[in-house]
Short mmCIF file of C-alpha atoms and ligand atoms in Angstrom, two decimals:
data_model
loop_
_atom_site.label_atom_id
_atom_site.label_comp_id
_atom_site.label_asym_id
_atom_site.label_seq_id
_atom_site.Cartn_x
_atom_site.Cartn_y
_atom_site.Cartn_z
CA MET M 22 77.32 -133.36 19.12
CA THR M 23 78.83 -136.21 17.19
CA ASN M 24 80.44 -135.54 13.86
CA ILE M 25 77.74 -137.22 11.92
CA SER M 26 74.77 -135.36 13.31
CA ARG M 27 76.54 -132.03 13.12
CA ARG M 28 77.54 -132.73 9.57
CA ALA M 29 74.05 -133.81 8.59
CA ILE M 30 72.57 -130.60 9.96
CA ILE M 31 75.00 -128.28 8.28
CA ALA M 32 74.97 -130.18 5.03
CA SER M 33 71.20 -129.94 4.89
CA GLY M 34 71.65 -126.21 4.44
CA ILE M 35 71.41 -126.58 0.70
CA ALA M 36 70.04 -130.09 0.45
CA GLY M 37 68.03 -131.10 -2.51
CA ALA M 38 69.94 -129.25 -5.19
CA SER M 39 69.99 -131.52 -8.16
CA ALA M 40 73.36 -131.78 -9.80
CA LEU M 41 71.62 -131.92 -13.13
CA GLY M 42 68.85 -129.83 -14.54
CA ALA M 43 67.67 -126.28 -14.39
CA SER M 44 66.96 -126.15 -10.67
CA PHE M 45 70.68 -126.44 -9.89
CA LEU M 46 71.65 -122.80 -10.03
CA PHE M 47 68.53 -121.58 -8.31
CA ALA M 48 68.72 -124.10 -5.49
CA VAL M 49 72.35 -123.49 -4.68
CA ASN M 50 72.01 -119.72 -4.63
CA ARG M 51 69.71 -119.90 -1.63
CA LEU M 52 70.49 -121.29 1.78
CA SER M 53 67.33 -123.21 2.40
CA GLY M 54 66.06 -123.39 5.96
CA SER M 55 67.23 -119.85 6.59
CA GLY M 56 65.63 -118.79 3.33
CA ARG M 57 68.59 -116.49 2.86
CA ASP M 58 70.58 -115.87 -0.22
CA ILE M 59 74.22 -116.92 -0.26
CA ALA M 60 74.93 -113.32 -1.27
CA ASP M 61 73.54 -112.10 2.09
CA VAL M 62 75.57 -114.60 4.10
CA PHE M 63 78.91 -114.72 2.27
CA THR M 64 80.03 -111.19 3.10
CA THR M 65 83.39 -111.56 4.89
CA PRO M 66 86.09 -110.18 2.61
CA LEU M 67 88.42 -113.06 1.73
CA PRO M 68 91.60 -112.52 3.77
CA MET M 69 94.90 -112.60 1.89
CA PRO M 70 97.88 -114.01 3.76
CA PRO M 71 100.60 -111.33 3.78
CA LEU M 72 102.96 -111.87 0.84
CA ILE M 73 106.69 -112.04 1.50
CA ASP M 74 108.81 -111.89 -1.63
CA GLY M 75 112.27 -113.28 -0.91
CA ARG M 76 113.92 -110.78 -3.26
CA ASP M 77 112.45 -107.82 -1.37
CA ILE M 78 114.17 -108.86 1.83
CA GLY M 79 117.52 -110.16 0.59
CA ASN M 80 116.25 -113.74 0.69
CA VAL M 81 116.36 -113.85 4.47
CA VAL M 82 112.98 -115.14 5.58
CA THR M 83 111.96 -115.27 9.23
CA LEU M 84 109.06 -117.27 10.54
CA GLU M 85 107.86 -117.63 14.11
CA ALA M 86 105.63 -120.50 15.15
CA THR M 87 103.48 -118.94 17.87
CA ALA M 88 100.28 -119.42 19.84
CA GLY M 89 97.59 -116.75 19.70
CA THR M 90 93.86 -116.23 19.51
CA THR M 91 91.61 -115.92 16.48
CA LYS M 92 87.98 -114.78 16.20
CA PHE M 93 86.44 -116.97 13.52
CA GLN M 94 82.97 -115.73 14.45
CA GLN M 95 81.67 -112.74 16.35
CA GLY M 96 82.76 -112.64 19.96
CA ALA M 97 84.40 -116.02 20.36
CA ALA M 98 88.23 -115.96 20.52
CA SER M 99 89.67 -119.41 19.82
CA ARG M 100 93.13 -120.46 20.88
CA THR M 101 95.09 -120.96 17.68
CA PHE M 102 98.61 -121.30 16.29
CA GLY M 103 100.14 -119.40 13.42
CA TYR M 104 103.40 -118.48 11.70
CA SER M 105 104.23 -114.87 12.54
CA GLY M 106 100.51 -114.33 13.15
CA SER M 107 97.61 -115.92 14.98
CA TYR M 108 96.32 -118.31 12.28
CA LEU M 109 98.08 -119.57 9.12
CA GLY M 110 101.25 -117.85 7.91
CA PRO M 111 102.53 -115.51 5.21
CA ALA M 112 102.73 -116.59 1.58
CA LEU M 113 106.42 -116.90 0.72
CA ARG M 114 107.40 -116.13 -2.85
CA LEU M 115 110.83 -117.59 -3.56
CA HIS M 116 112.63 -117.36 -6.86
CA ARG M 117 114.13 -120.17 -8.86
CA GLY M 118 117.90 -120.00 -8.75
CA ASP M 119 118.05 -118.14 -5.44
CA THR M 120 119.43 -119.36 -2.14
CA VAL M 121 117.20 -118.46 0.75
CA THR M 122 118.08 -118.37 4.41
CA MET M 123 115.05 -119.36 6.37
CA THR M 124 115.00 -118.76 10.11
CA VAL M 125 112.27 -120.51 12.03
CA ALA M 126 111.79 -119.74 15.71
CA ASN M 127 109.71 -122.12 17.79
CA LYS M 128 107.74 -119.95 20.24
CA LEU M 129 105.34 -122.80 21.02
CA ASP M 130 105.38 -124.87 24.20
CA ARG M 131 105.94 -128.04 22.21
CA GLN M 132 108.31 -129.48 19.66
CA THR M 133 107.59 -128.59 16.06
CA THR M 134 109.19 -128.72 12.61
CA VAL M 135 108.56 -126.74 9.44
CA HIS M 136 108.30 -128.90 6.35
CA SER M 137 108.27 -127.34 2.88
CA HIS M 138 105.79 -129.62 1.15
CA GLY M 139 106.79 -130.04 -2.49
CA LEU M 140 110.11 -128.21 -2.21
CA LEU M 141 112.89 -130.49 -3.40
CA THR M 142 115.76 -130.20 -0.95
CA PRO M 143 118.29 -132.51 0.68
CA SER M 144 116.70 -134.36 3.58
CA ASP M 145 118.32 -132.33 6.37
CA LEU M 146 116.52 -129.20 5.08
CA ASP M 147 113.17 -130.82 4.41
CA GLY M 148 111.63 -130.11 7.81
CA GLY M 149 110.25 -133.60 8.28
CA PRO M 150 110.02 -135.44 11.60
CA HIS M 151 113.83 -135.73 11.84
CA ASN M 152 114.27 -131.93 11.85
CA ALA M 153 112.69 -131.19 15.23
CA ILE M 154 112.85 -127.67 16.67
CA GLU M 155 112.55 -127.69 20.46
CA PRO M 156 110.54 -124.96 22.22
CA GLY M 157 112.62 -121.78 22.31
CA ASP M 158 114.99 -123.00 19.61
CA VAL M 159 115.66 -121.67 16.13
CA TRP M 160 116.18 -123.73 12.95
CA GLN M 161 117.98 -122.25 10.00
CA PRO M 162 117.91 -124.10 6.69
CA PHE M 163 119.64 -122.65 3.61
CA LEU M 164 117.34 -123.48 0.75
CA THR M 165 118.49 -123.55 -2.84
CA ILE M 166 115.42 -123.04 -4.97
CA ASP M 167 115.94 -125.17 -8.03
CA GLN M 168 112.77 -126.57 -9.54
CA PRO M 169 109.98 -125.51 -11.90
CA VAL M 170 107.55 -122.83 -10.71
CA ALA M 171 104.83 -124.25 -8.49
CA THR M 172 102.42 -123.59 -5.66
CA LEU M 173 103.85 -125.36 -2.60
CA TRP M 174 103.16 -125.00 1.08
CA TYR M 175 104.78 -125.33 4.47
CA HIS M 176 103.44 -126.89 7.65
CA PRO M 177 104.65 -128.64 10.82
CA HIS M 178 105.63 -132.30 10.75
CA PRO M 179 106.59 -133.41 14.29
CA HIS M 180 105.97 -137.11 14.69
CA GLY M 181 102.68 -137.69 16.53
CA ASP M 182 101.61 -134.03 16.80
CA THR M 183 101.23 -132.89 13.19
CA ALA M 184 97.44 -133.12 12.99
CA ARG M 185 96.82 -130.97 16.07
CA GLN M 186 99.37 -128.31 15.10
CA VAL M 187 98.09 -127.93 11.53
CA TYR M 188 94.48 -127.97 12.70
CA HIS M 189 95.12 -125.04 15.03
CA GLY M 190 96.54 -122.97 12.20
CA LEU M 191 100.13 -123.79 11.32
CA ALA M 192 100.27 -123.74 7.51
CA GLY M 193 101.31 -121.30 4.80
CA LEU M 194 101.90 -121.07 1.07
CA LEU M 195 105.26 -121.21 -0.64
CA TYR M 196 105.45 -120.15 -4.27
CA VAL M 197 108.38 -121.02 -6.47
CA GLU M 198 108.54 -118.33 -9.16
CA ASP M 199 110.52 -117.36 -12.21
CA SER M 200 109.30 -115.43 -15.23
CA SER M 201 107.44 -118.31 -16.87
CA ALA M 202 103.98 -117.25 -15.69
CA GLN M 203 104.55 -113.78 -17.22
CA SER M 204 105.76 -115.23 -20.51
CA LEU M 205 102.69 -117.46 -20.66
CA GLY M 206 100.48 -114.42 -20.11
CA LEU M 207 99.08 -115.75 -16.83
CA PRO M 208 97.73 -113.45 -14.12
CA THR M 209 100.41 -112.73 -11.51
CA SER M 210 99.09 -109.93 -9.26
CA TYR M 211 98.97 -111.50 -5.84
CA GLY M 212 95.55 -111.20 -4.21
CA VAL M 213 94.14 -109.35 -7.23
CA ASP M 214 94.00 -111.67 -10.24
CA ASP M 215 96.24 -114.41 -8.77
CA ILE M 216 94.39 -115.55 -5.69
CA PRO M 217 95.41 -118.17 -3.13
CA LEU M 218 92.61 -120.28 -1.65
CA ILE M 219 93.62 -122.32 1.38
CA LEU M 220 90.69 -124.69 1.92
CA GLN M 221 90.16 -126.18 5.37
CA ASP M 222 87.28 -127.70 7.29
CA ARG M 223 87.02 -127.15 11.00
CA GLU M 224 84.73 -128.00 13.88
CA PHE M 225 83.37 -125.28 16.16
CA SER M 226 81.69 -125.65 19.53
CA ALA M 227 78.25 -124.22 20.26
CA GLU M 228 80.11 -121.17 21.65
CA GLY M 229 81.84 -120.70 18.32
CA LEU M 230 85.23 -121.92 19.49
CA LEU M 231 87.54 -124.00 17.35
CA SER M 232 87.48 -127.54 18.73
CA TYR M 233 89.57 -130.54 17.83
CA ASP M 234 88.21 -134.06 17.96
CA ASN M 235 90.82 -136.75 18.41
CA SER M 236 88.49 -139.53 19.48
CA PRO M 237 89.15 -142.98 18.04
CA ALA M 238 86.49 -142.27 15.40
CA ALA M 239 88.22 -139.06 14.37
CA ILE M 240 91.56 -140.83 14.14
CA GLN M 241 89.93 -143.57 12.09
CA HIS M 242 88.39 -141.23 9.51
CA GLY M 243 90.57 -138.20 10.05
CA SER M 244 89.16 -135.02 11.57
CA ARG M 245 86.32 -133.85 9.28
CA ASP M 246 83.57 -131.33 9.52
CA ASN M 247 81.33 -129.28 7.32
CA THR M 248 82.32 -125.79 8.44
CA ILE M 249 84.64 -124.60 5.72
CA LEU M 250 87.29 -121.93 6.05
CA VAL M 251 89.05 -120.26 3.15
CA ASN M 252 92.28 -118.48 4.12
CA GLY M 253 90.99 -118.77 7.69
CA ALA M 254 87.61 -117.10 7.04
CA MET M 255 84.09 -118.46 7.24
CA ALA M 256 81.57 -117.57 4.51
CA PRO M 257 84.03 -115.40 2.54
CA ARG M 258 83.50 -113.26 -0.52
CA SER M 259 86.28 -112.69 -3.01
CA GLU M 260 86.18 -109.56 -5.12
CA VAL M 261 87.78 -110.39 -8.43
CA PRO M 262 88.27 -108.45 -11.65
CA ALA M 263 85.66 -109.26 -14.30
CA GLY M 264 88.08 -111.25 -16.41
CA VAL M 265 90.22 -114.36 -16.37
CA VAL M 266 91.48 -114.95 -12.83
CA ARG M 267 94.04 -117.43 -11.56
CA LEU M 268 93.07 -119.37 -8.45
CA ARG M 269 95.68 -121.32 -6.52
CA LEU M 270 93.95 -124.02 -4.51
CA LEU M 271 95.52 -125.77 -1.56
CA ASN M 272 93.66 -128.43 0.36
CA GLY M 273 94.95 -127.64 3.83
CA ALA M 274 92.37 -129.81 5.59
CA ASN M 275 93.47 -132.55 7.93
CA ALA M 276 91.44 -135.23 6.18
CA ARG M 277 88.60 -133.98 4.03
CA ASN M 278 88.52 -134.06 0.23
CA PHE M 279 86.85 -131.15 -1.51
CA ARG M 280 84.95 -131.92 -4.70
CA LEU M 281 84.45 -128.42 -6.04
CA VAL M 282 82.04 -127.09 -8.62
CA PHE M 283 80.84 -123.61 -9.55
CA ALA M 284 77.12 -123.09 -9.10
CA ASP M 285 76.68 -122.66 -12.86
CA ARG M 286 79.21 -125.41 -13.64
CA ARG M 287 81.39 -122.93 -15.51
CA PRO M 288 84.66 -124.48 -16.67
CA MET M 289 87.73 -124.57 -14.49
CA HIS M 290 90.81 -124.49 -16.71
CA VAL M 291 93.41 -126.42 -14.75
CA ILE M 292 96.88 -125.05 -15.50
CA ALA M 293 99.02 -126.56 -12.75
CA ASN M 294 98.99 -129.21 -10.13
CA ASP M 295 101.27 -129.99 -7.19
CA ASN M 296 104.69 -129.45 -8.74
CA GLY M 297 104.03 -127.07 -11.59
CA PHE M 298 102.33 -126.34 -14.87
CA ILE M 299 100.80 -129.15 -16.88
CA ALA M 300 101.42 -129.37 -20.63
CA ALA M 301 98.23 -127.52 -21.65
CA PRO M 302 95.15 -126.21 -19.81
CA ALA M 303 92.59 -128.93 -19.11
CA ALA M 304 88.97 -127.82 -18.70
CA VAL M 305 86.91 -129.60 -16.06
CA SER M 306 83.54 -128.72 -14.59
CA GLU M 307 84.42 -130.08 -11.16
CA ILE M 308 87.62 -130.98 -9.40
CA THR M 309 88.46 -133.14 -6.40
CA ILE M 310 91.33 -131.93 -4.27
CA ALA M 311 92.69 -134.15 -1.51
CA PRO M 312 94.62 -133.04 1.60
CA GLY M 313 98.08 -131.78 0.67
CA GLU M 314 97.26 -131.37 -3.04
CA ARG M 315 97.35 -128.10 -5.01
CA TYR M 316 95.75 -127.08 -8.28
CA GLU M 317 95.91 -123.83 -10.16
CA LEU M 318 92.88 -122.86 -12.20
CA LEU M 319 91.97 -120.12 -14.64
CA VAL M 320 88.35 -119.09 -14.31
CA ASP M 321 86.53 -116.57 -16.47
CA PHE M 322 84.50 -114.07 -14.43
CA SER M 323 83.94 -111.66 -17.31
CA ASP M 324 80.14 -112.09 -17.21
CA GLY M 325 80.28 -110.06 -13.99
CA LYS M 326 77.84 -112.33 -12.13
CA LEU M 327 78.06 -113.26 -8.46
CA ILE M 328 79.04 -116.89 -8.48
CA PRO M 329 79.40 -119.33 -5.56
CA LEU M 330 82.01 -122.07 -5.49
CA LEU M 331 80.49 -125.14 -3.87
CA THR M 332 81.64 -128.47 -2.57
CA TYR M 333 79.90 -131.81 -2.73
CA PRO M 334 79.50 -133.71 0.55
CA ASP M 335 82.52 -135.46 1.94
CA THR M 336 81.60 -138.93 0.71
CA SER M 337 82.10 -140.77 -2.51
CA ASP M 338 78.66 -142.28 -2.72
CA SER M 339 76.14 -139.60 -1.84
CA PRO M 340 72.99 -140.46 -3.78
CA GLU M 341 71.75 -136.87 -3.94
CA ALA M 342 73.86 -133.82 -4.48
CA SER M 343 73.67 -131.64 -1.42
CA LEU M 344 76.21 -128.90 -1.82
CA THR M 345 77.91 -126.64 0.67
CA PRO M 346 79.05 -123.16 -0.41
CA VAL M 347 82.77 -122.58 0.00
CA LEU M 348 83.09 -118.99 -1.12
CA LEU M 349 81.36 -116.40 -3.26
CA PHE M 350 83.10 -114.65 -6.14
CA ALA M 351 82.01 -111.09 -6.73
CA PRO M 352 83.42 -109.77 -10.03
CA ASN M 353 84.07 -106.12 -9.56
CA GLY M 354 85.09 -103.75 -12.29
CA PRO M 355 87.24 -104.44 -15.33
CA MET M 356 90.50 -106.29 -15.39
CA ASN M 357 93.58 -104.11 -15.06
CA SER M 358 95.92 -106.48 -16.73
CA ALA M 359 95.73 -107.64 -20.30
CA ASN M 360 95.30 -111.24 -19.23
CA GLN M 361 91.95 -112.03 -20.73
CA TYR M 362 92.62 -115.35 -22.33
CA ILE M 363 93.37 -118.98 -21.62
CA PRO M 364 96.73 -119.96 -23.12
CA LYS M 365 96.86 -122.96 -25.45
CA GLN M 366 100.17 -124.36 -24.27
CA LEU M 367 101.90 -124.24 -20.90
CA ALA M 368 104.96 -126.31 -20.13
CA ASP M 369 106.97 -129.07 -21.68
CA ALA M 370 107.22 -131.55 -18.85
CA GLU M 371 110.30 -133.72 -18.88
CA PHE M 372 109.37 -137.11 -17.52
CA PRO M 373 111.35 -140.30 -17.60
CA ALA M 374 109.87 -143.07 -19.69
CA VAL M 375 108.05 -145.90 -17.98
CA ALA M 376 110.65 -148.20 -19.47
CA ALA M 377 113.28 -146.41 -17.41
CA ALA M 378 111.88 -147.90 -14.21
CA VAL M 379 114.36 -150.29 -12.61
CA ARG M 380 111.98 -151.86 -10.10
CA ARG M 381 108.46 -151.99 -8.74
CA ARG M 382 107.52 -151.62 -5.11
CA SER M 383 104.15 -152.01 -3.59
CA PHE M 384 102.75 -150.21 -0.58
CA VAL M 385 99.46 -150.91 1.13
CA LEU M 386 97.99 -148.05 3.14
CA ASP M 387 96.49 -149.90 6.02
CA GLY M 388 94.00 -148.06 8.19
CA MET M 389 93.42 -151.09 10.34
CA ALA M 390 96.70 -152.17 11.86
CA ALA M 391 96.29 -155.08 14.25
CA ALA M 392 96.30 -152.98 17.42
CA ASN M 393 92.95 -151.47 16.45
CA ASP M 394 90.96 -154.68 16.51
CA THR M 395 88.97 -153.90 19.62
CA LEU M 396 88.11 -150.41 18.41
CA THR M 397 86.87 -151.47 15.06
CA LYS M 398 85.23 -154.81 15.67
CA GLY M 399 82.39 -155.30 13.25
CA ALA M 400 83.85 -152.80 10.84
CA SER M 401 85.67 -155.17 8.58
CA ALA M 402 86.53 -154.27 5.03
CA ALA M 403 83.34 -155.73 3.63
CA GLY M 404 82.33 -152.95 1.27
CA PRO M 405 84.16 -150.88 -1.31
CA PRO M 406 86.42 -148.11 -0.01
CA THR M 407 84.59 -144.87 0.77
CA ASP M 408 86.07 -141.39 0.64
CA ASN M 409 85.64 -140.67 4.32
CA GLY M 410 86.05 -144.14 5.78
CA ALA M 411 82.42 -144.57 6.81
CA MET M 412 82.21 -148.26 7.57
CA PRO M 413 79.44 -150.40 6.18
CA GLY M 414 77.03 -150.92 9.04
CA MET M 415 78.73 -148.56 11.50
CA ASP M 416 78.39 -144.81 11.83
CA HIS M 417 80.56 -142.24 13.58
CA SER M 418 78.74 -142.42 16.90
CA GLN M 419 79.01 -146.20 16.99
CA MET M 420 82.67 -145.88 16.15
CA ALA M 421 83.02 -143.36 18.97
CA ALA M 422 81.18 -145.64 21.35
CA ALA M 423 83.53 -148.43 20.41
CA GLY M 424 86.29 -146.22 21.78
CA GLY M 425 84.09 -145.02 24.57
CA THR M 426 86.60 -143.78 27.17
CA GLY M 427 87.07 -140.11 26.32
CA LEU M 428 90.73 -140.81 25.61
CA SER M 429 92.14 -139.72 22.29
CA GLY M 430 92.66 -142.40 19.71
CA LEU M 431 96.42 -141.91 19.89
CA ASP M 432 96.43 -142.16 23.70
CA MET M 433 94.64 -145.46 23.33
CA GLY M 434 97.43 -146.72 21.14
CA MET M 435 95.61 -146.67 17.82
CA LYS M 436 98.06 -147.57 15.11
CA MET M 437 97.93 -147.44 11.36
CA GLY M 438 100.62 -148.48 9.00
CA ILE M 439 102.07 -148.99 5.58
CA ASN M 440 102.52 -152.63 4.57
CA GLY M 441 101.28 -153.58 8.03
CA ALA M 442 103.96 -151.70 9.97
CA PRO M 443 103.33 -148.47 11.88
CA PHE M 444 105.94 -145.71 11.46
CA ASP M 445 109.20 -146.13 13.33
CA MET M 446 111.68 -143.22 13.35
CA ALA M 447 114.51 -145.77 13.64
CA ARG M 448 113.51 -148.13 10.85
CA ILE M 449 114.40 -147.58 7.18
CA ASP M 450 111.68 -148.99 4.95
CA ALA M 451 113.22 -148.53 1.51
CA GLU M 452 116.60 -147.74 -0.03
CA MET M 453 117.05 -146.20 -3.46
CA LYS M 454 119.86 -145.08 -5.70
CA ILE M 455 119.97 -141.43 -6.68
CA GLY M 456 118.86 -141.03 -10.27
CA GLU M 457 116.91 -144.27 -10.38
CA THR M 458 113.30 -144.42 -11.47
CA GLU M 459 110.79 -146.79 -9.90
CA ILE M 460 107.15 -147.70 -10.23
CA TRP M 461 105.26 -147.68 -6.97
CA GLU M 462 101.98 -149.53 -6.71
CA LEU M 463 99.83 -148.03 -3.99
CA ARG M 464 96.76 -149.63 -2.54
CA SER M 465 94.25 -148.38 0.01
CA THR M 466 92.25 -150.53 2.32
CA GLU M 467 88.83 -149.46 3.63
CA MET M 468 88.98 -145.84 2.51
CA ALA M 469 90.74 -143.42 0.20
CA HIS M 470 94.15 -142.19 1.41
CA PRO M 471 96.07 -139.22 -0.05
CA PHE M 472 99.63 -140.50 -0.43
CA HIS M 473 102.57 -138.06 -0.33
CA ILE M 474 106.32 -138.48 -0.87
CA HIS M 475 108.99 -136.12 0.44
CA GLY M 476 112.07 -135.37 -1.61
CA ALA M 477 110.68 -136.49 -4.96
CA SER M 478 107.98 -135.73 -7.46
CA PHE M 479 106.19 -138.28 -9.54
CA ARG M 480 103.86 -138.86 -12.44
CA ILE M 481 100.63 -140.82 -12.06
CA LEU M 482 100.48 -143.83 -14.38
CA SER M 483 97.10 -145.15 -13.35
CA LEU M 484 94.27 -144.53 -10.89
CA ASP M 485 92.10 -147.51 -10.00
CA GLY M 486 93.40 -149.27 -13.09
CA ALA M 487 92.55 -146.48 -15.54
CA PRO M 488 94.79 -143.84 -17.10
CA PRO M 489 94.72 -140.57 -15.10
CA PRO M 490 92.66 -137.65 -16.40
CA GLU M 491 94.55 -134.90 -18.22
CA HIS M 492 94.44 -132.42 -15.37
CA VAL M 493 96.50 -134.67 -13.07
CA ALA M 494 99.00 -135.60 -15.76
CA GLY M 495 101.81 -133.32 -14.58
CA ALA M 496 104.36 -133.53 -11.80
CA LYS M 497 102.75 -134.47 -8.49
CA ASP M 498 103.82 -135.04 -4.91
CA THR M 499 100.46 -136.20 -3.52
CA VAL M 500 97.90 -138.58 -5.01
CA LEU M 501 94.49 -139.62 -3.73
CA VAL M 502 94.54 -143.43 -3.70
CA ARG M 503 90.92 -144.59 -3.78
CA SER M 504 91.61 -148.29 -4.41
CA SER M 505 94.89 -148.29 -6.25
CA ALA M 506 97.36 -146.06 -8.03
CA GLU M 507 100.62 -146.55 -9.89
CA ILE M 508 103.18 -143.79 -9.90
CA LEU M 509 106.49 -143.31 -11.69
CA VAL M 510 108.99 -141.68 -9.40
CA THR M 511 112.63 -140.69 -9.79
CA PHE M 512 114.80 -140.12 -6.72
CA LYS M 513 117.15 -137.20 -7.25
CA HIS M 514 117.64 -135.87 -3.78
CA LYS M 515 120.12 -136.95 -1.25
CA THR M 516 119.39 -138.11 2.27
CA GLU M 517 121.83 -136.99 4.92
CA ALA M 518 122.95 -139.41 7.62
CA GLY M 519 120.24 -140.02 10.19
CA LYS M 520 117.70 -137.97 8.24
CA PRO M 521 115.68 -140.19 5.93
CA PHE M 522 112.85 -138.82 3.78
CA VAL M 523 109.32 -139.90 4.72
CA PHE M 524 106.31 -140.90 2.66
CA HIS M 525 102.90 -141.04 4.22
CA CYS M 526 99.17 -140.64 4.13
CA HIS M 527 98.29 -136.92 4.20
CA ILE M 528 95.24 -137.52 6.39
CA LEU M 529 97.15 -136.03 9.28
CA GLU M 530 95.51 -138.20 11.94
CA HIS M 531 96.59 -141.25 9.94
CA GLU M 532 100.11 -139.90 9.61
CA ASP M 533 100.31 -139.35 13.37
CA ALA M 534 98.92 -142.85 14.00
CA GLY M 535 101.75 -144.31 11.95
CA MET M 536 100.67 -144.43 8.30
CA MET M 537 104.14 -143.24 7.35
CA ALA M 538 107.40 -144.86 6.32
CA GLN M 539 110.85 -143.64 5.33
CA TYR M 540 113.52 -144.09 2.69
CA VAL M 541 117.14 -143.26 2.16
CA THR M 542 118.99 -142.57 -1.09
CA SER M 543 122.62 -143.13 -1.88
CU1 LIG A 29 102.56 -132.03 3.61
CU2 LIG A 29 104.95 -134.98 4.91
O1 LIG A 29 103.76 -133.46 4.29
CU1 LIG A 30 105.70 -133.03 2.17
CU1 LIG A 31 95.06 -142.33 5.38
#
């Protein structure tokens, strides 16, 4: 089945729910077609990745990248990858000020790397494409944890094979902690009132097996589907205390954006994004999270009601709101902790002034590098960018037919680039001075691209020409570039010889096809 027809069928599960008006809550609480209630379907207890606290184990952390099998649905065992497990990896809690010895063993049959996304380290410890671990080898970075508390994550980053490895399960959370969450009165009991939600979409065969589409169409748009996993589970239910709960969201999808809303549109109080707490909680009724991004939310479940978290369809321009349930929250008993409130103030962010910028650079994220002409004929950039790259006048199956050979898009030499040039491990695209601040102007062609920088965090100055909303005002490492974005970025971290930092589109198929570049600092 092509992506589009499969998606249309699954998405029609709750079609017709109006985003406005009284029918909203009723409509989304039933899975139409089956006539079943979400409460009868969303019964799998939300799995919690095992928590490893660095201080409990002398700050010596061992991870093994391995192959295994995972049963996502009854009976069918899919071949998957995981870190020290069969799918995903443990949540690592590392403490600010500590030095951590990480030991990563590659038990896969292919080269891998382990990148700590959002962790600010020198480039030889960053785990990007220049830090390859060959099969059977071990990599041992010594990480000095020296940045504000934040929800980060780790995942493979081998050039040309990142999308497939992440898709099959290689990803895990990495928390930077100190005592600031406690002093702010935030929930901190892992898996109880401080809950990680790793959001992914995956495609399954009719037999219920995980399948990966790397056709030219899937490379073009990124791999996307409408079967949603949270912490590796389908149709999960999260038992939460009936109080204020902290949710740590990670979009761990290869390509899909999630535009999330509670079924009753209750407020989400955003307290942190990619690189830490924002200045003060910002209440939103829905939130869009792009691949690679993180948000932390406080949500009040004290009314004790079952409440589904939903996502809008994976497009920017859907005329009618058909919503897909992501997970069901089941408040259960009173809160143990005293954390029953939303703080007024969070962190004092220290950002350089815009006036401190010493230069501007501009980067165009180009999904249509010249080599793709034959694959994409007729799909010129006539319309406005769309969130999933659907081309005006061409659907997924036509895109697939344009490829037509059964070869993967990468095998066929599909290339994407930044400023017209596909990634080259041997080419340095930008040179900066340590301590300097720059303004980067980012532009997307044809579709929205989530842009990510290694080795630096930034502040968003504008999104599509407008000031950014409050909830994205803090320190970021990834930004969804719909048409354009301006960011203010300071380079503080050193690149070691032969190991530049990369920046890239976090649609992993785009990254693998070359929408990535690299910089050095001196
Ligand atoms: Cu999340 Cu270059 O990575
Ligand atoms: Cu990264
Ligand atoms: Cu992209």
